[in-house]
mmCIF file of C-alpha atoms in Angstrom:
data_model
loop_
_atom_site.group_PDB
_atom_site.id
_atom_site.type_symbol
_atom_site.label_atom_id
_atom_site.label_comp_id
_atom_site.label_asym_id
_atom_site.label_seq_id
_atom_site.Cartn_x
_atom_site.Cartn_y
_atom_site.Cartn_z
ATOM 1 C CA UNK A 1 140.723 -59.490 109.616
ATOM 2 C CA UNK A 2 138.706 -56.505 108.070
ATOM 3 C CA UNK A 3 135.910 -55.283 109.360
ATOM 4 C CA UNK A 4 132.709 -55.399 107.994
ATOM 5 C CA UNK A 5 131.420 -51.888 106.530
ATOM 6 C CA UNK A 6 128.308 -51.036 108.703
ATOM 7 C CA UNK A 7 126.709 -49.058 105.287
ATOM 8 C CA UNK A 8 126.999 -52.238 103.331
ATOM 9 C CA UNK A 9 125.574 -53.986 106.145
ATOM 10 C CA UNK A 10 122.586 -51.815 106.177
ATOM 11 C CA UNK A 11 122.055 -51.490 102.612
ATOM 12 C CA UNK A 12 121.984 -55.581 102.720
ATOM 13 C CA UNK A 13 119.175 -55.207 105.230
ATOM 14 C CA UNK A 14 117.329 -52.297 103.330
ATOM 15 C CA UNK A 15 117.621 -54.890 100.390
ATOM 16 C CA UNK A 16 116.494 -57.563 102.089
ATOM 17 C CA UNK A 17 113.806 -55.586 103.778
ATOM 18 C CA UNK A 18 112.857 -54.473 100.230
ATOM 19 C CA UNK A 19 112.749 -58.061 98.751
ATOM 20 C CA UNK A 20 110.374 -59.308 101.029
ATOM 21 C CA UNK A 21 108.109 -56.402 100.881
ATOM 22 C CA UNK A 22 107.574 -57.129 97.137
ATOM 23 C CA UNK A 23 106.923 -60.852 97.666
ATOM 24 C CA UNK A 24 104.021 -59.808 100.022
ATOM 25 C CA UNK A 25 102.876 -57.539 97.949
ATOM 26 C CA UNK A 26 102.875 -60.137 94.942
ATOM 27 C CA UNK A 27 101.521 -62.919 97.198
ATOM 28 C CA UNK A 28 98.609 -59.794 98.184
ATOM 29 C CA UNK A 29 97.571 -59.279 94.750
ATOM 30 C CA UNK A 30 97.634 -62.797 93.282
ATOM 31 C CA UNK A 31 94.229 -64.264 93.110
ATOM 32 C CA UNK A 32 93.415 -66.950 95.799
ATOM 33 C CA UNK A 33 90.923 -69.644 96.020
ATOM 34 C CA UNK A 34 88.472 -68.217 99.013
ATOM 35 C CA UNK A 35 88.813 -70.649 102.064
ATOM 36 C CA UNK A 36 86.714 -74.076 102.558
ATOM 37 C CA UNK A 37 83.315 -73.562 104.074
ATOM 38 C CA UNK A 38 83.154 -75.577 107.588
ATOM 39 C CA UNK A 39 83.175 -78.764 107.367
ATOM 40 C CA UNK A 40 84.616 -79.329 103.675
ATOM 41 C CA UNK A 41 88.408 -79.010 102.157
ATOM 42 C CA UNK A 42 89.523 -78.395 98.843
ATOM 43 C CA UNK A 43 91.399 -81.001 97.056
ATOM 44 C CA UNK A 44 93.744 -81.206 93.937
ATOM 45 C CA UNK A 45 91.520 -82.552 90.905
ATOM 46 C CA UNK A 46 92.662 -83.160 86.954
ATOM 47 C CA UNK A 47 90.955 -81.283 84.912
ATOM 48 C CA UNK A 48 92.352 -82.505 81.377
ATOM 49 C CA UNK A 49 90.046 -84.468 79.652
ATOM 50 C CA UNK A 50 91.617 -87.641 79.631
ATOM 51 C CA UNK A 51 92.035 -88.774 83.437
ATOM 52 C CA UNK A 52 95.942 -89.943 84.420
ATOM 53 C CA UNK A 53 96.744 -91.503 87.030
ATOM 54 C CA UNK A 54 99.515 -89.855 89.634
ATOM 55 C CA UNK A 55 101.658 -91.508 91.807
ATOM 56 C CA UNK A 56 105.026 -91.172 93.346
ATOM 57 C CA UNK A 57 106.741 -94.338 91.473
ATOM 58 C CA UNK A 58 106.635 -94.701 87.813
ATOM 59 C CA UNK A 59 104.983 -98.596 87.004
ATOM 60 C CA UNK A 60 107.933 -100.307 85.080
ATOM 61 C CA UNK A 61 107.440 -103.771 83.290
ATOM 62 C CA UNK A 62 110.599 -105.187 81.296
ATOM 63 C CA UNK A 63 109.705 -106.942 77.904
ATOM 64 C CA UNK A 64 112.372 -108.838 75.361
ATOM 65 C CA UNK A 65 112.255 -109.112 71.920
ATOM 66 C CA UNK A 66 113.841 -111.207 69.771
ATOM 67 C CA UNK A 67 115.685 -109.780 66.294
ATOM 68 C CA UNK A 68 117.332 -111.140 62.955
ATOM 69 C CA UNK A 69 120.594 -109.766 62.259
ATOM 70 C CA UNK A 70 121.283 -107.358 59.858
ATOM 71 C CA UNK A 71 124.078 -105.547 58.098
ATOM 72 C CA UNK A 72 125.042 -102.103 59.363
ATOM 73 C CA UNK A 73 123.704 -99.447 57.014
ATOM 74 C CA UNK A 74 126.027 -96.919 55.808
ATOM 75 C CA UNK A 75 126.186 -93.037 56.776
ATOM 76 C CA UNK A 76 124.206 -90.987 55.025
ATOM 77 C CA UNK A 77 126.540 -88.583 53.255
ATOM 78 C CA UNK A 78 126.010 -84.715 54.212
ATOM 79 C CA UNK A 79 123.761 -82.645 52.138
ATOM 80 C CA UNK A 80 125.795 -79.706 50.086
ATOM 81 C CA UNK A 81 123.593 -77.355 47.840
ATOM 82 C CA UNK A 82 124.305 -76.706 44.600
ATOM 83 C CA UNK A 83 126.546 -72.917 44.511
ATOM 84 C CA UNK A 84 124.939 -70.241 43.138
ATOM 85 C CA UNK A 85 125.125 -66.154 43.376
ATOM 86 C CA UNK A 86 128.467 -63.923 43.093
ATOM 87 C CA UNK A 87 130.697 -63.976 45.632
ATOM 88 C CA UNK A 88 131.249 -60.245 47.307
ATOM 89 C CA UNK A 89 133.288 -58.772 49.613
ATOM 90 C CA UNK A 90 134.169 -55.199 51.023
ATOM 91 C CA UNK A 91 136.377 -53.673 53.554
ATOM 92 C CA UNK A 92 135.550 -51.946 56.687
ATOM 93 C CA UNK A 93 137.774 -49.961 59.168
ATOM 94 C CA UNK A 94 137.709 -50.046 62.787
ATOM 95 C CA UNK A 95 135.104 -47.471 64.137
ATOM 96 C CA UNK A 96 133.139 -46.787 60.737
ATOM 97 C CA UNK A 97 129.884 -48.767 61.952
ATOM 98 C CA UNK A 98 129.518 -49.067 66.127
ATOM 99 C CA UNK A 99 131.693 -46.888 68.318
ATOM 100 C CA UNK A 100 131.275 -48.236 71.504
ATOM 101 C CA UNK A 101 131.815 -45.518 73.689
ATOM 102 C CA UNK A 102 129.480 -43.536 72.060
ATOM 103 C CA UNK A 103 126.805 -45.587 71.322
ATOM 104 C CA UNK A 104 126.736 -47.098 74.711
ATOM 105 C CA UNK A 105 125.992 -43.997 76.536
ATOM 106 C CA UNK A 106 121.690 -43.856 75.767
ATOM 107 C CA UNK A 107 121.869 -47.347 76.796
ATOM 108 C CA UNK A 108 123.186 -46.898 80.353
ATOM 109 C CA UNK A 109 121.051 -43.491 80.346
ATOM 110 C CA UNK A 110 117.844 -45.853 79.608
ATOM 111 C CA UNK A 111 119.018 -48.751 81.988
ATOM 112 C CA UNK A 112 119.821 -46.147 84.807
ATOM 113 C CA UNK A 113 117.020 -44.222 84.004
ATOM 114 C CA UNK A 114 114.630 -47.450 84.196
ATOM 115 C CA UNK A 115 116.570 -48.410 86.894
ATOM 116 C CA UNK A 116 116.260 -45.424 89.342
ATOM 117 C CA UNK A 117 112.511 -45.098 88.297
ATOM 118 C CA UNK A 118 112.203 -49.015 89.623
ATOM 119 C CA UNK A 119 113.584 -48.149 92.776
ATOM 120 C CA UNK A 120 111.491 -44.852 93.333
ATOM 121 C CA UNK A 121 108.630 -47.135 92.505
ATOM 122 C CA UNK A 122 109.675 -49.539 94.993
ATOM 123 C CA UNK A 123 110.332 -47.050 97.793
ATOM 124 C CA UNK A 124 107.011 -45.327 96.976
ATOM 125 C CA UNK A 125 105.434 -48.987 96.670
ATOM 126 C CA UNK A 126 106.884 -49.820 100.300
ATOM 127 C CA UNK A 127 105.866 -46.523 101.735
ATOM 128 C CA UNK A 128 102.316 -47.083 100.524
ATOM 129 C CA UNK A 129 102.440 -50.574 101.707
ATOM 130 C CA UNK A 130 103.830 -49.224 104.896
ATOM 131 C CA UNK A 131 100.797 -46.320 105.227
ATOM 132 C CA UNK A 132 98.262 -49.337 104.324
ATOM 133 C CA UNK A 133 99.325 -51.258 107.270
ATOM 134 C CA UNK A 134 99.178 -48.703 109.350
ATOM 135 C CA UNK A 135 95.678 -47.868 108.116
ATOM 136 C CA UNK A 136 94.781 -50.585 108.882
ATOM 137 C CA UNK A 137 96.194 -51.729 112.509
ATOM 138 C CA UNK A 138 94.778 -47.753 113.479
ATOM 139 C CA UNK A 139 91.163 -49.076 112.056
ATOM 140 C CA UNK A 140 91.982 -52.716 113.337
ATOM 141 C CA UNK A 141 92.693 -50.657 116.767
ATOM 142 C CA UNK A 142 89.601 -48.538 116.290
ATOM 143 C CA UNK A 143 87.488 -51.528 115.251
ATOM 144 C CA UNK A 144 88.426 -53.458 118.671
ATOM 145 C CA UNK A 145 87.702 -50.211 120.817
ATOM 146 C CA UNK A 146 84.445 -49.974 119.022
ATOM 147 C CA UNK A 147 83.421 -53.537 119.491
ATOM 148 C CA UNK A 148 84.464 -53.441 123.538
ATOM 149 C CA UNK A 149 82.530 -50.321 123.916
ATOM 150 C CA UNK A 150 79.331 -52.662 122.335
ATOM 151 C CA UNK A 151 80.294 -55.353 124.381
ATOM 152 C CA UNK A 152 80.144 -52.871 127.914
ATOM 153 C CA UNK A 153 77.621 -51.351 126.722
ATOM 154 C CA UNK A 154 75.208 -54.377 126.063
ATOM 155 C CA UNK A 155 76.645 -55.956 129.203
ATOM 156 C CA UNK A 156 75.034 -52.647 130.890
ATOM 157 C CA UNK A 157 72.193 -52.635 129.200
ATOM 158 C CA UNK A 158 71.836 -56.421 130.182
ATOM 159 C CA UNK A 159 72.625 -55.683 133.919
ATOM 160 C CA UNK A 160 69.993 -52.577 133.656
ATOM 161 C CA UNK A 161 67.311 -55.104 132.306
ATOM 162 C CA UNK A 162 68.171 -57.934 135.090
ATOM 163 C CA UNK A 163 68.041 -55.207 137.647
ATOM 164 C CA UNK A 164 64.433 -54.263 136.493
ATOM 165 C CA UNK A 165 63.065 -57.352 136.357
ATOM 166 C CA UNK A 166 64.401 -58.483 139.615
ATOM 167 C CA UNK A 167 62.802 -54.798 141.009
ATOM 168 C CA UNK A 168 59.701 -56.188 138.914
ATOM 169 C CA UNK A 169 59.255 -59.114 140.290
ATOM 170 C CA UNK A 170 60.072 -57.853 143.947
ATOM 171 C CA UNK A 171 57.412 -55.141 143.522
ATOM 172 C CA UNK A 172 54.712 -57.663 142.176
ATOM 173 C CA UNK A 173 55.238 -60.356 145.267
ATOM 174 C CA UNK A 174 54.911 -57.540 148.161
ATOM 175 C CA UNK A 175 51.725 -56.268 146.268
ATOM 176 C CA UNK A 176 50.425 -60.429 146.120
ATOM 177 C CA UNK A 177 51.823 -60.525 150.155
ATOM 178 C CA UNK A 178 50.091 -57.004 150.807
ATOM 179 C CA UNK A 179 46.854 -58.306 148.930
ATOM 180 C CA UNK A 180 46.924 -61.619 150.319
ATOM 181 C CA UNK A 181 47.583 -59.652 154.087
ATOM 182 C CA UNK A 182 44.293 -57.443 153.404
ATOM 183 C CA UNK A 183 42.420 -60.197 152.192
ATOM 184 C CA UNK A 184 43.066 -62.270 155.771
ATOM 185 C CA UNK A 185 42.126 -59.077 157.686
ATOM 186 C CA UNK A 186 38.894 -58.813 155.688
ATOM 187 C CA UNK A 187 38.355 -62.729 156.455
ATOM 188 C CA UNK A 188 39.150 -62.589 160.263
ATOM 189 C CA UNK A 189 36.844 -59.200 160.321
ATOM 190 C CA UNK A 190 34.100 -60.429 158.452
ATOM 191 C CA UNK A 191 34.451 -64.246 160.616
ATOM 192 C CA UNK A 192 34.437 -62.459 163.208
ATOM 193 C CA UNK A 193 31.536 -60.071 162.833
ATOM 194 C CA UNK A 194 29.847 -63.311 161.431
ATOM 195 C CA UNK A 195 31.204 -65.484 164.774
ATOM 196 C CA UNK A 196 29.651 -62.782 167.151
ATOM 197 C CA UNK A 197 25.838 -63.591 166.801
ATOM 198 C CA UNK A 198 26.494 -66.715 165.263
ATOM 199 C CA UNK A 199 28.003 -68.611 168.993
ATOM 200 C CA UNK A 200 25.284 -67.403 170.888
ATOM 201 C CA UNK A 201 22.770 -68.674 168.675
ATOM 202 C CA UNK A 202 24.237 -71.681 168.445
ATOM 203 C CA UNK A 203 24.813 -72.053 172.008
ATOM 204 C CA UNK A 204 20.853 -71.313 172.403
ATOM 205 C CA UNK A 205 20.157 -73.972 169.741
ATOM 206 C CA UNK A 206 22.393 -76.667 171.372
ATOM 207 C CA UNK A 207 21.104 -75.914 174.585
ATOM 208 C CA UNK A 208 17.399 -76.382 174.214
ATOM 209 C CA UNK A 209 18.064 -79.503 171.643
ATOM 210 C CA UNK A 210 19.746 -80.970 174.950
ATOM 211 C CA UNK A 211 23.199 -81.188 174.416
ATOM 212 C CA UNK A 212 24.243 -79.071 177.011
ATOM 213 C CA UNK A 213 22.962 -80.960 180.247
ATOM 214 C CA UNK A 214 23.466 -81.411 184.006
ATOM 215 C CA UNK A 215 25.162 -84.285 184.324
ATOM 216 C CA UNK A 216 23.133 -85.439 187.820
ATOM 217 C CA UNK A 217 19.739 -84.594 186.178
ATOM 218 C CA UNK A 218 20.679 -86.343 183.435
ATOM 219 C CA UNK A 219 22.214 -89.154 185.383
ATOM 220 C CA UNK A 220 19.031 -89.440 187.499
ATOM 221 C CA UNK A 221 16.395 -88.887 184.487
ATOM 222 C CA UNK A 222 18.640 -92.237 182.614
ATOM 223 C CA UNK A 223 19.718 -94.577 185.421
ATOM 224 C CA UNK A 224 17.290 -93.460 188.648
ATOM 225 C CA UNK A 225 14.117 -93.005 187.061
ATOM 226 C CA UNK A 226 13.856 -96.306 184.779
ATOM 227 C CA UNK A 227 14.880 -97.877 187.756
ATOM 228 C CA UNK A 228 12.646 -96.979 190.652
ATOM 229 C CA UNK A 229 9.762 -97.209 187.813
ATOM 230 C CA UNK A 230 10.942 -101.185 187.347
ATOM 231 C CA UNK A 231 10.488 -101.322 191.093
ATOM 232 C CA UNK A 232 7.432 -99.516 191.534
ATOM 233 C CA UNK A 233 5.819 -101.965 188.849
ATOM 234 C CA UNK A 234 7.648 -104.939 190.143
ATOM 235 C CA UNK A 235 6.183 -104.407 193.861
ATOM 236 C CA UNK A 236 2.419 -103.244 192.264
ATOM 237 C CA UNK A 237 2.607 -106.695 190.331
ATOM 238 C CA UNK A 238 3.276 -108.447 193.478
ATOM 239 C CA UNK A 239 0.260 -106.523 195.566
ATOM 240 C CA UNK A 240 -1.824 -107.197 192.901
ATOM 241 C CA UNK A 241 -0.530 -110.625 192.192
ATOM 242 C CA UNK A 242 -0.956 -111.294 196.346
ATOM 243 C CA UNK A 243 -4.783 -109.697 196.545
ATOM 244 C CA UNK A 244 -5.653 -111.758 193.448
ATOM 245 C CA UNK A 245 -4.698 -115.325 195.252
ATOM 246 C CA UNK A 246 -6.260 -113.960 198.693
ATOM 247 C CA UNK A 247 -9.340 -113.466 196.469
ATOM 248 C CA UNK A 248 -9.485 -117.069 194.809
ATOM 249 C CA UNK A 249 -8.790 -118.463 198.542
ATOM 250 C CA UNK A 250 -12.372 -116.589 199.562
#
């Protein structure tokens, strides 16, 4: 068994490699339809002006007809032209008009010629295609750093602004709880400036309209007093009621 030859295994790969280059490079640079907007898909349409209609199976219908019989027709006999003109001949040697050898040599100088310019145009082609894409993955690669450093950077920026508002908002509820705290102090003061000649006064007030009282005075002015003057007017009823019959009985 021979073994294979690891330079024609390479240059198959190199060829291969080659091949597919140039179909991307062809499927690149053909024109394409741009892609569907969301929400809609492109479809195949006709665009001849009579409309056909496409399907997988042909529609076949089978029809009979019946026929007289008829004779067969003869063949046609073969058209020869009329002869005119001389008849002329000549003689040529071996090598008087193409000598191969000779005449073959600009034509494998052209094909080889076109032939090694093709493949320095594909090399060159590939190592362009080659610098392109790398081009591009470094900007593709540049372009992604860029955008992360945005991102970070607006997530700081967003943190920063959370931060200050939070500070904000901190700041503006201890100056509400330190105004609110000053305003109570001021109330309590100024209640109880007010509160200082105001219970006295009040007291006084109360206590000469009679609603501070001793409660055996009072009990004696409201249950003592009414009573003993029911008595004292009961018994003066009954002297006077007693001296008035002793003085009809006279």
């Amino acid at each position: 068994i021979t073994q294979p030859n690891p330079l024609e295994i390479q240059r198959q790969r190199e060829a291969r490699k080659r091949a597919l280059a140039r179909k991307r490079a062809k499927e690149q640079m053909q024109p394409r339809t741009p892609e569907p907007v969301e929400g809609r898909e492109h479809i195949h349409v006709q665009t001849e002006r009579y409309l056909e209609e496409i399907s997988d199976r042909i529609i076949e219908v089978d029809t009979e007809c019946q026929t007289d019989a008829f004779l067969d027709r003869p063949p046609t006999p073969l058209f020869i032209p009329a002869k005119t003109g001389k008849d002329v001949a000549t003689q040529i040697e071996e090598g008087e008009l193409f000598d191969f050898d000779i005449e073959v040599k600009p034509i494998l100088e052209v094909l080889i010629g076109k032939t090694v310019e093709r493949a320095l145009l594909e090399v060159m082609e590939e190592e362009e295609l080659a610098q392109l894409w790398a081009h591009q993955r470094a900007y593709a690669e540049l372009r992604n750093a860029e955008l992360a450093e945005v991102q970070r950077l607006e997530e700081q920026d967003r943190r920063y602004r959370e931060e200050k508002e939070r500070r904000k908002r901190q700041h503006m509820q201890m100056l509400q709880k330190q105004k609110e705290t000053t305003e109570k102090i001021a109330a309590r003061a100024f209640a109880q400036h007010y509160l200082a000649d105001l219970i006295p006064s009040v007291f006084n007030n109360l206590r000469e309209s009679g609603f501070f009282y001793d409660p055996i005075e009072r009990d004696i002015e409201t249950e003592f007093l009414p009573w003993l003057m029911t008595e004292v007017e009961e018994t003066l009823e009954r002297k006077v009621l007693g001296r008035t019959m002793l003085d009809s009985k006279l």
